[in-house]
Coordinates of C-alpha atoms in Angstrom, one line a residue:
Chain E
M32 CA -127.2 96.8 -23.5
S33 CA -123.5 97.1 -25.0
Y34 CA -120.5 95.1 -25.7
S35 CA -117.0 96.5 -25.0
G36 CA -114.8 93.4 -25.4
T37 CA -112.0 93.0 -27.8
L38 CA -112.7 94.0 -31.4
R39 CA -113.4 90.9 -33.8
S40 CA -113.5 91.0 -37.5
Q41 CA -116.5 89.8 -39.2
Y42 CA -116.7 86.2 -40.5
R43 CA -116.6 86.8 -44.2
Q44 CA -114.2 89.6 -43.6
S45 CA -111.9 87.2 -42.2
G46 CA -112.0 84.7 -44.8
G47 CA -114.8 82.4 -43.5
A48 CA -116.1 79.7 -45.9
A49 CA -119.5 78.7 -46.6
I50 CA -121.1 77.6 -43.6
D51 CA -123.9 75.9 -45.3
N52 CA -121.7 73.8 -47.5
T53 CA -119.5 72.5 -44.7
A54 CA -118.8 69.0 -43.8
T55 CA -120.5 67.3 -40.8
R56 CA -118.4 66.2 -38.1
S57 CA -118.5 63.3 -35.8
A58 CA -116.3 62.9 -32.8
F59 CA -115.4 59.2 -32.0
D60 CA -113.6 57.8 -29.1
P61 CA -111.1 58.6 -28.3
T62 CA -111.1 62.2 -29.5
P63 CA -109.6 64.6 -27.2
A64 CA -111.8 67.6 -26.1
R65 CA -109.3 70.2 -27.3
V66 CA -110.2 73.7 -27.4
V67 CA -109.7 74.0 -31.1
L68 CA -112.8 72.1 -31.5
F69 CA -114.4 74.4 -29.3
T70 CA -113.2 77.5 -30.8
D71 CA -114.4 76.3 -34.2
I72 CA -117.7 76.0 -33.1
D73 CA -117.4 79.9 -31.8
R74 CA -116.1 80.9 -35.3
Q75 CA -119.3 79.3 -37.0
Q76 CA -121.6 80.8 -34.4
W77 CA -119.9 84.3 -35.1
G78 CA -120.5 83.9 -38.7
M79 CA -124.2 83.2 -38.2
V80 CA -124.9 86.4 -36.3
T81 CA -122.6 88.3 -38.6
D82 CA -122.2 88.5 -42.2
W83 CA -122.5 84.9 -43.4
A84 CA -126.0 84.3 -42.3
H85 CA -127.0 87.9 -43.3
P86 CA -126.0 88.9 -46.9
S87 CA -126.7 92.1 -48.4
H88 CA -130.0 92.4 -50.2
Y89 CA -131.6 93.9 -53.5
T90 CA -135.3 94.9 -53.8
A91 CA -136.7 95.8 -57.2
I92 CA -139.2 98.5 -56.7
E93 CA -140.2 100.4 -59.8
V94 CA -141.3 103.8 -58.6
G95 CA -141.6 107.1 -60.6
D96 CA -141.2 110.4 -59.2
G97 CA -144.1 112.6 -58.4
G98 CA -144.0 114.9 -61.4
T99 CA -144.4 118.4 -60.9
D100 CA -147.2 121.1 -59.6
N101 CA -147.4 121.9 -63.5
S102 CA -147.4 125.4 -62.8
S103 CA -146.4 126.6 -66.0
G104 CA -143.4 129.2 -65.7
S105 CA -142.8 128.0 -62.2
H106 CA -142.4 124.3 -62.2
V107 CA -141.7 122.6 -59.3
A108 CA -140.7 118.8 -58.8
V109 CA -143.1 116.9 -56.6
A110 CA -141.9 114.3 -54.1
Q111 CA -143.1 110.9 -54.3
T112 CA -142.9 109.5 -50.7
F113 CA -143.3 105.9 -49.5
V114 CA -142.3 103.9 -46.6
F115 CA -140.0 100.7 -46.8
N116 CA -139.6 98.4 -44.5
L117 CA -135.9 97.3 -44.0
V118 CA -135.2 93.7 -42.2
L119 CA -132.1 94.7 -40.5
P120 CA -129.7 92.1 -39.4
P121 CA -128.2 91.4 -36.1
R122 CA -125.4 93.8 -35.2
V123 CA -125.7 96.0 -38.1
T124 CA -126.0 99.8 -37.7
A125 CA -125.6 101.3 -41.0
C126 CA -125.6 100.1 -44.8
S127 CA -124.4 101.6 -48.1
V128 CA -127.5 102.1 -50.3
G129 CA -127.5 101.7 -54.0
A130 CA -130.4 103.2 -55.9
V131 CA -130.8 101.6 -59.6
M132 CA -132.6 104.2 -61.6
S133 CA -133.3 105.6 -65.1
G134 CA -133.8 109.0 -66.3
A135 CA -133.2 112.2 -64.0
L136 CA -133.9 111.3 -60.2
N137 CA -133.0 112.5 -56.7
V138 CA -133.6 109.8 -54.2
K139 CA -133.4 110.7 -50.3
I140 CA -133.9 108.0 -47.6
T141 CA -134.1 108.7 -44.1
S142 CA -134.5 106.5 -40.9
A143 CA -135.7 107.0 -37.2
V144 CA -132.0 107.0 -36.3
D145 CA -130.9 108.9 -39.1
T146 CA -133.3 111.8 -40.0
V147 CA -130.6 113.9 -42.0
G148 CA -130.4 110.7 -44.3
I149 CA -128.7 110.1 -47.4
E150 CA -129.2 111.5 -51.1
L151 CA -128.5 109.7 -54.3
E152 CA -128.9 111.5 -57.6
G153 CA -128.3 110.3 -60.9
Q154 CA -129.1 110.8 -65.0
F155 CA -129.5 107.9 -67.0
S156 CA -130.9 108.4 -70.5
P157 CA -132.8 111.3 -69.2
G158 CA -135.9 112.7 -71.2
S159 CA -138.9 111.5 -72.5
A160 CA -137.4 108.6 -74.6
G161 CA -135.2 107.0 -71.8
H162 CA -136.6 107.7 -68.6
D163 CA -138.8 105.0 -68.0
N164 CA -136.6 102.2 -69.6
P165 CA -135.0 99.7 -67.3
D166 CA -132.4 98.7 -70.2
S167 CA -131.2 102.4 -69.6
A168 CA -130.7 102.1 -65.8
G169 CA -127.6 102.8 -63.8
T170 CA -126.8 102.4 -60.5
V171 CA -125.9 105.5 -57.9
W172 CA -124.2 104.6 -54.5
A173 CA -124.2 106.5 -51.3
T174 CA -121.2 104.9 -49.2
G175 CA -118.8 105.6 -46.7
V176 CA -118.6 105.3 -43.0
S177 CA -121.7 105.7 -40.8
A178 CA -121.0 108.7 -38.9
Q179 CA -123.2 111.5 -40.1
S180 CA -122.0 115.2 -40.9
P181 CA -119.8 116.7 -42.0
L182 CA -119.8 114.1 -44.9
P183 CA -121.9 115.1 -47.8
L184 CA -125.4 113.3 -47.8
S185 CA -124.4 111.4 -51.1
A186 CA -121.0 110.2 -49.6
R187 CA -121.9 108.3 -46.3
A188 CA -123.9 105.2 -45.6
L189 CA -127.2 105.5 -44.0
K190 CA -127.5 104.8 -39.9
V191 CA -130.0 102.2 -39.5
A192 CA -129.6 101.3 -35.7
A193 CA -128.5 103.0 -32.6
T194 CA -126.2 100.2 -31.3
D195 CA -124.4 97.2 -32.7
S196 CA -125.3 95.3 -29.6
V197 CA -128.6 94.1 -30.8
A198 CA -128.2 90.3 -31.7
R199 CA -131.5 89.6 -33.3
T200 CA -133.2 90.7 -36.7
Q201 CA -135.3 93.8 -36.6
I202 CA -137.3 95.8 -38.7
Q203 CA -136.4 99.4 -39.6
P204 CA -138.9 101.5 -41.6
L205 CA -137.2 103.8 -44.1
T206 CA -138.7 106.7 -45.7
V207 CA -137.9 107.0 -49.5
T208 CA -138.5 110.2 -51.2
V209 CA -138.2 110.2 -55.2
K210 CA -138.3 113.3 -57.2
R211 CA -137.2 114.6 -60.7
T212 CA -134.3 116.6 -61.2
D213 CA -134.9 117.5 -64.9
V214 CA -137.2 120.4 -64.1
T215 CA -136.9 123.8 -64.4
A216 CA -139.4 126.8 -64.2
T217 CA -140.2 126.6 -67.8
N218 CA -140.0 122.7 -68.6
A219 CA -141.5 120.1 -66.4
G220 CA -138.8 117.5 -67.4
S221 CA -139.6 113.9 -67.7
G222 CA -138.3 112.4 -64.5
G223 CA -137.2 108.8 -64.1
V224 CA -137.9 105.6 -62.4
L225 CA -136.3 104.0 -59.4
W226 CA -136.0 100.4 -60.1
G227 CA -134.4 99.0 -57.3
L228 CA -132.7 99.5 -54.0
I229 CA -129.4 97.6 -53.0
F230 CA -128.8 97.5 -49.1
R231 CA -125.0 96.6 -48.5
W232 CA -124.5 96.3 -44.8
V233 CA -121.3 98.0 -43.2
R234 CA -119.4 95.1 -41.8
Q235 CA -117.0 96.7 -39.3
P236 CA -115.1 94.7 -36.5
L237 CA -117.6 94.0 -33.7
N238 CA -116.8 94.4 -29.9
T239 CA -116.8 91.1 -28.3
Y240 CA -118.4 90.4 -24.7
N241 CA -116.6 91.6 -21.6
A242 CA -117.5 89.4 -18.7
G243 CA -118.3 91.5 -15.6
A244 CA -118.5 94.7 -17.7
D245 CA -121.1 94.2 -20.3
T246 CA -125.0 93.6 -20.5
A247 CA -125.8 91.1 -23.0
D248 CA -128.6 91.2 -25.8
S249 CA -131.4 89.2 -24.1
L250 CA -134.6 87.7 -24.9
S251 CA -137.5 85.8 -22.8
V252 CA -138.6 82.9 -24.6
Chain P
M177 CA -140.1 81.9 -19.0
P178 CA -136.2 81.7 -19.1
T179 CA -134.3 84.5 -20.6
I180 CA -131.6 83.7 -22.9
T181 CA -128.6 85.7 -23.8
Y182 CA -126.1 86.2 -26.6
K183 CA -122.3 86.8 -25.1
P184 CA -119.9 86.8 -27.8
L185 CA -116.7 86.1 -26.2
D186 CA -113.1 87.1 -26.9
L187 CA -111.2 84.1 -27.3
V188 CA -107.7 85.9 -28.0
G189 CA -105.6 83.7 -25.6
V190 CA -107.1 80.3 -25.7
I191 CA -104.8 77.8 -26.5
P192 CA -106.1 75.7 -29.6
G193 CA -104.2 72.5 -28.3
Q194 CA -105.2 72.9 -24.6
Q195 CA -107.4 69.9 -23.8
M196 CA -110.6 70.8 -21.7
S197 CA -111.8 68.8 -18.5
A198 CA -114.4 70.2 -16.8
T199 CA -117.0 72.8 -18.3
P200 CA -115.3 75.9 -18.1
D201 CA -117.5 79.2 -18.1
M202 CA -116.8 79.8 -21.7
M203 CA -118.2 76.4 -22.8
A204 CA -121.6 77.3 -21.1
V205 CA -121.8 80.8 -22.9
V206 CA -121.2 79.2 -26.2
G207 CA -123.7 76.5 -25.3
G208 CA -126.0 79.6 -24.5
N209 CA -125.1 81.5 -27.7
D210 CA -126.1 77.9 -29.6
R211 CA -129.5 78.3 -28.2
W212 CA -129.7 81.9 -28.9
L213 CA -128.9 81.3 -32.5
N214 CA -131.4 78.6 -32.8
T215 CA -134.1 80.9 -31.4
T216 CA -133.2 84.0 -33.1
C217 CA -131.4 83.4 -36.4
A218 CA -133.8 84.8 -39.1
P219 CA -132.3 85.9 -42.0
L220 CA -134.4 87.7 -44.6
L221 CA -136.9 85.7 -46.5
F222 CA -138.1 88.3 -49.0
S223 CA -138.8 92.0 -49.0
T224 CA -140.8 93.7 -51.7
S225 CA -142.2 97.2 -52.1
L226 CA -145.4 96.8 -54.5
M227 CA -145.9 100.2 -55.5
S228 CA -145.8 100.4 -59.4
V229 CA -146.2 104.2 -59.7
T230 CA -144.6 105.9 -62.7
G231 CA -147.0 109.1 -62.5
A232 CA -149.3 110.7 -59.9
A233 CA -150.0 108.4 -57.3
T234 CA -153.6 107.1 -56.9
A235 CA -154.7 104.7 -54.1
L236 CA -155.0 101.9 -56.9
Q237 CA -151.4 102.5 -57.9
V238 CA -149.7 102.5 -54.8
G239 CA -149.6 98.7 -54.4
A240 CA -151.4 95.6 -55.1
S241 CA -155.0 96.1 -54.9
T242 CA -158.0 94.1 -55.2
N243 CA -161.8 94.7 -54.5
A244 CA -162.6 90.7 -54.8
S245 CA -165.4 89.4 -52.8
S246 CA -164.4 86.9 -49.9
G247 CA -166.0 83.9 -52.1
S248 CA -162.9 84.5 -54.4
P249 CA -160.0 86.5 -52.8
G250 CA -157.9 88.3 -55.2
E251 CA -154.2 87.4 -55.4
L252 CA -152.1 90.2 -54.6
A253 CA -148.5 88.9 -54.4
R254 CA -146.5 85.8 -54.0
W255 CA -143.1 84.7 -53.1
M256 CA -141.0 81.7 -52.5
V257 CA -139.7 80.3 -49.2
R258 CA -136.8 77.9 -49.0
G259 CA -135.5 75.6 -46.2
N260 CA -137.6 75.7 -42.8
T261 CA -137.9 71.9 -42.7
I262 CA -138.6 72.5 -39.0
R263 CA -141.7 74.7 -39.9
S264 CA -140.9 77.5 -37.6
P265 CA -143.4 80.1 -37.7
I266 CA -142.7 83.0 -39.9
T267 CA -143.6 86.8 -39.5
V268 CA -144.9 88.8 -42.2
S269 CA -144.7 92.5 -42.2
V270 CA -146.8 94.4 -44.3
W271 CA -148.0 97.9 -45.0
A272 CA -151.6 97.9 -46.4
L273 CA -154.8 100.2 -46.5
V274 CA -158.1 100.6 -48.1
N275 CA -159.2 103.2 -50.5
N276 CA -162.2 104.5 -48.9
A277 CA -163.1 104.9 -45.1
G278 CA -165.9 102.6 -43.8
T279 CA -164.6 99.6 -46.0
T280 CA -162.9 96.8 -44.1
G281 CA -160.4 94.8 -46.4
T282 CA -158.8 91.4 -45.4
L283 CA -155.4 90.2 -46.5
T284 CA -154.9 86.4 -46.0
V285 CA -151.6 85.0 -46.0
S286 CA -151.4 81.3 -47.2
H287 CA -148.2 79.2 -46.6
G288 CA -147.7 75.5 -46.3
G289 CA -151.0 74.4 -45.5
A290 CA -152.0 77.3 -43.2
T291 CA -153.9 80.6 -43.7
V292 CA -154.0 83.7 -41.5
T293 CA -156.3 86.7 -42.2
Q294 CA -155.5 90.2 -41.0
A295 CA -158.5 93.2 -41.3
V296 CA -157.4 96.4 -42.8
T297 CA -159.6 99.7 -42.3
A298 CA -156.9 102.5 -42.4
T299 CA -156.8 104.7 -45.5
T300 CA -153.1 105.3 -45.1
A301 CA -150.5 102.8 -45.3
T302 CA -150.5 100.9 -41.8
A303 CA -148.0 98.4 -40.4
F304 CA -149.3 94.9 -39.5
D305 CA -147.4 91.8 -38.5
I306 CA -148.6 88.7 -39.4
A307 CA -147.6 85.2 -37.9
I308 CA -148.0 82.1 -40.1
T309 CA -146.8 78.6 -39.3
P310 CA -146.6 76.2 -42.1
T311 CA -148.5 72.7 -41.3
S312 CA -147.6 70.7 -44.4
G313 CA -145.7 70.3 -47.5
T314 CA -141.9 70.1 -48.6
A315 CA -139.7 73.2 -49.2
P316 CA -139.5 75.3 -51.3
L317 CA -143.1 76.4 -50.4
E318 CA -145.0 79.1 -51.9
L319 CA -146.2 82.0 -49.7
L320 CA -149.2 84.1 -51.1
I321 CA -151.0 87.2 -50.1
S322 CA -154.5 87.6 -51.2
G323 CA -157.3 90.1 -50.6
H324 CA -161.0 90.8 -50.4
T325 CA -163.3 93.6 -49.4
D326 CA -166.9 93.8 -48.1
D327 CA -167.8 96.2 -50.5
S328 CA -166.7 97.7 -53.9
N329 CA -163.7 99.4 -52.5
Y330 CA -160.0 98.2 -52.8
V331 CA -157.7 96.9 -50.1
V332 CA -154.1 97.4 -51.2
L333 CA -150.9 95.8 -50.3
V334 CA -148.2 98.4 -50.5
A335 CA -145.1 96.3 -49.2
A336 CA -144.3 93.0 -47.5
C337 CA -141.3 91.5 -45.9
A338 CA -140.8 88.1 -44.0
R339 CA -138.4 86.5 -41.5
Y340 CA -138.6 83.7 -38.9
A341 CA -140.2 84.4 -35.7
P342 CA -138.1 83.6 -32.4
T343 CA -138.8 79.9 -31.4
D344 CA -136.9 78.4 -28.6
R345 CA -136.0 74.8 -28.2
D346 CA -133.7 73.8 -25.4
D347 CA -134.4 69.8 -25.2
G348 CA -134.9 66.9 -27.4
G349 CA -133.2 65.2 -30.1
T350 CA -132.2 66.2 -33.5
G351 CA -134.8 68.1 -35.3
A352 CA -136.0 67.8 -39.0
D353 CA -133.5 70.6 -39.9
G354 CA -130.6 68.7 -38.2
Y355 CA -130.3 70.8 -35.0
A356 CA -129.9 69.1 -31.8
P357 CA -129.9 71.2 -28.5
L358 CA -126.8 71.6 -26.4
G359 CA -128.5 71.7 -23.1
D360 CA -130.2 74.5 -20.9
Q361 CA -127.8 77.3 -19.7
F362 CA -130.3 79.6 -18.4
T363 CA -132.8 77.9 -16.0
G364 CA -130.4 76.6 -13.4
S365 CA -131.4 73.0 -14.2
V366 CA -128.5 71.0 -12.6
S367 CA -129.0 68.0 -15.1
S368 CA -127.9 70.5 -17.9
M369 CA -124.8 69.0 -19.6
T370 CA -123.3 72.3 -20.1
R371 CA -123.5 73.4 -16.4
Q372 CA -120.2 74.4 -14.9
N373 CA -117.9 71.2 -13.9
K374 CA -119.8 68.8 -15.9
P375 CA -117.6 66.4 -18.2
V376 CA -117.0 67.5 -21.7
P377 CA -118.3 64.9 -24.0
T378 CA -116.6 65.1 -27.2
E379 CA -120.0 64.6 -29.2
W380 CA -121.2 67.8 -27.7
L381 CA -118.4 69.6 -29.7
A382 CA -119.0 68.0 -33.0
R383 CA -122.9 68.8 -32.1
G384 CA -122.1 72.4 -31.8
W385 CA -120.3 72.5 -35.2
N386 CA -123.2 70.6 -36.8
N387 CA -125.8 72.7 -35.1
M388 CA -124.5 75.9 -37.0
R389 CA -124.3 74.0 -40.3
A390 CA -127.9 72.9 -39.7
L391 CA -129.3 76.2 -39.4
A392 CA -127.0 77.7 -42.1
R393 CA -128.6 74.9 -44.5
D394 CA -132.1 75.5 -43.2
R395 CA -132.6 79.0 -43.0
V396 CA -132.1 80.2 -46.3
A397 CA -131.5 83.9 -46.8
C398 CA -133.0 85.3 -50.0
L399 CA -130.2 87.6 -51.6
A400 CA -132.6 89.7 -54.3
T401 CA -136.4 90.1 -54.6
L402 CA -138.5 91.3 -57.4
C403 CA -142.0 91.1 -56.8
H404 CA -145.1 92.8 -59.0
P405 CA -148.8 92.7 -58.1
M406 CA -150.3 89.7 -59.4
G407 CA -153.2 92.0 -60.8
S408 CA -150.9 93.6 -63.0
A409 CA -149.8 90.7 -65.1
T410 CA -150.9 92.2 -68.4
A411 CA -150.0 95.8 -67.3
R412 CA -146.8 97.7 -67.8
A413 CA -145.9 97.0 -71.1
N414 CA -142.1 97.1 -71.8
S415 CA -141.5 96.7 -68.1
W416 CA -142.2 93.0 -66.9
V417 CA -144.5 92.1 -69.6
T418 CA -143.9 91.5 -73.2
I419 CA -145.9 90.1 -76.2
S420 CA -142.9 90.2 -78.7
A421 CA -141.1 87.4 -80.2
S422 CA -137.8 89.4 -79.7
A423 CA -135.9 89.4 -76.2
S424 CA -137.7 92.0 -73.9
T425 CA -136.2 92.7 -70.3
L426 CA -138.8 91.8 -67.9
G427 CA -136.8 92.3 -64.8
R428 CA -133.0 92.8 -63.1
L429 CA -131.8 91.7 -59.9
F430 CA -128.6 92.6 -58.4
V431 CA -126.9 90.1 -56.2
D432 CA -123.9 91.2 -54.0
G433 CA -121.3 88.7 -53.5
A434 CA -122.8 86.2 -51.0
D435 CA -119.5 84.2 -50.3
N436 CA -115.9 84.4 -50.4
L437 CA -116.0 81.9 -53.4
A438 CA -118.2 81.4 -56.2
R439 CA -121.1 79.0 -55.4
S440 CA -124.3 77.8 -56.5
G441 CA -127.5 79.5 -56.2
V442 CA -131.2 79.3 -57.2
L443 CA -133.2 81.5 -59.3
S444 CA -136.7 81.0 -58.4
V445 CA -139.3 82.8 -60.6
Y446 CA -143.2 83.1 -61.1
V447 CA -144.2 83.5 -64.6
Y448 CA -147.4 84.4 -66.2
A449 CA -148.4 83.0 -69.5
G450 CA -151.6 84.3 -71.1
A451 CA -154.2 81.7 -72.2
G452 CA -152.9 79.9 -75.0
T453 CA -149.6 81.4 -75.0
T454 CA -146.1 79.9 -74.4
G455 CA -142.7 81.5 -74.3
K456 CA -139.4 81.7 -72.8
L457 CA -137.6 83.5 -70.2
V458 CA -133.6 83.9 -70.9
V459 CA -131.7 84.4 -67.6
M460 CA -128.3 86.2 -67.9
V461 CA -125.9 86.2 -65.0
G462 CA -123.7 88.8 -65.6
G463 CA -122.0 88.7 -69.0
G464 CA -121.3 85.0 -68.8
H465 CA -123.8 82.2 -67.8
Q466 CA -127.0 82.1 -69.6
Y467 CA -130.1 79.6 -68.8
E468 CA -133.1 79.3 -70.7
L469 CA -136.7 78.5 -69.1
T470 CA -139.7 77.2 -71.1
I471 CA -142.8 78.8 -70.3
S472 CA -145.7 76.7 -71.2
A473 CA -148.4 77.9 -68.4
S474 CA -148.4 80.4 -65.3
G475 CA -146.3 78.9 -62.6
W476 CA -143.2 78.5 -60.6
Q477 CA -139.8 77.3 -61.9
H478 CA -136.5 77.1 -60.3
Q479 CA -133.2 77.3 -62.0
T480 CA -130.0 76.5 -60.4
I481 CA -127.4 79.3 -61.4
D482 CA -123.7 80.1 -60.7
L483 CA -123.1 82.7 -58.3
P484 CA -119.4 84.7 -58.4
A485 CA -117.9 85.8 -55.5
T486 CA -118.1 89.5 -56.8
P487 CA -121.7 91.5 -57.2
V488 CA -123.4 90.4 -60.4
T489 CA -126.5 91.7 -62.2
I490 CA -129.1 88.9 -63.0
T491 CA -131.0 90.1 -66.2
M492 CA -134.1 88.1 -67.2
Y493 CA -135.5 88.4 -70.8
G494 CA -138.7 87.5 -71.8
I495 CA -140.0 85.9 -75.2
R496 CA -143.3 85.1 -76.5
S497 CA -143.3 82.1 -78.8
T498 CA -146.6 81.1 -79.5
G499 CA -150.0 82.8 -78.9
S500 CA -151.5 86.4 -78.9
N501 CA -151.5 87.0 -75.0
E502 CA -148.8 88.2 -72.4
I503 CA -145.8 86.6 -71.0
S504 CA -145.1 88.2 -67.9
L505 CA -142.4 88.1 -64.7
M506 CA -144.3 88.5 -61.7
T507 CA -141.8 87.4 -59.1
A508 CA -138.1 86.7 -58.9
Q509 CA -135.9 85.8 -56.0
V510 CA -132.2 84.4 -55.7
F511 CA -131.3 82.1 -52.8
R512 CA -128.1 80.2 -51.9
V513 CA -128.4 76.5 -52.6
V514 CA -126.5 73.8 -50.5
T515 CA -124.6 71.2 -52.1

């Protein structure tokens, strides 16, 4: 399944207004059935499939790192790993991820279609006094285009779907790994807390449908 | 069972002033897309990871846990769902486990007068999709997940998210959500008003516009979710719990710009107030707008807020006013609100 027609900017990217706060329409006789009424519907539909109906999302998490192996003289950070269910909007293949963190943390996120993943690292009030304090938290972003290498892990978006032609909401499990970065062989460090993740969908122009050449997304109902 | 499709057309070259006569192919396709959207449009309702680990992980800290008995299940986590006047089914995707092999844990999802249960027996986090359809009540409606076990061990809810399940309707009049089908383009019915060469009724064109507006107003996306295990209402001092008469940060939400212009939103919060305790929740939206909620008892409150077009951080501060127990922020969500 794929689309290969003309590229079209997403709804909000092209200045679309809030669909939920538009006025209703009434077509009384004699209203000519002009194409502009029809293309208006098409534009609203485009917004409901693309960026308007499926905005970016923030999830508060509050997860600490996995500590160290406590081998005195040879401390090594231990990873705290968990799965996060990402609700993936229609026609999205990548997202920029922001990690809200305090202390000294490294956060790595992978998906089934991006096993290399992205890596976010930051230090906000590291140390025993501030590592577990939401007031000292800051945000680290991994952004960029969705292509994998050669961009460094911290400078690109996370790929979350193989194709942008799935016009339905999907679940994409992500694996999130958190570990401290203020550890040395002789100092176990204090680590930090991951307070939340921001998923900002990459909204590039999308292909329209090319009749006769494309296979449309379909669903049995 | 018919198969519906989504075909986003390229309308470059379509002349806006041209008057349609007989139904062209593209009108049938747009009618099909309308049905596709009514069936599949499923924005995020909430998304939560209930882990609250700040040290070495144990089974009891990797999520919301309970070993309550079936007679009085323990509340694990709760969220708010807005819209859905049509009472479409909701798919709740959870990750859950039990902390001891041989134990059977049960998760109970309650929403809009309906309850659905899910058995959990794995000792590692396992994914489940739980379908629930509200049967009563007026939005916004709470969705609560509670749990119990058949012995002294624990069932643990690690993470949860929710969206609408695909639900098709190709006939009938206007629903409670304001959506009215445009006709059936997929089963070959010759009576469908969007088959080729049928007359073009102007009401169809207004209906197509109003349908998208109806879906936008009734399928309300959640912009940010904060949710703590219900059993931790008195835990994690200096995080989501306070006993201080001075403002303490109980939570932060980040809201990316949801529209191209500033608009109204709503902050829904579930606050816990210990016995004999009252307080306040002060909400700061960015560096500007400030709202104050009075906490007299545990429960949901909804505050209309101004959302800018640009990303903004919403900070919630708790203050204990009277009593000797805790004031806690258990759930906070941000939604668009229609005007």
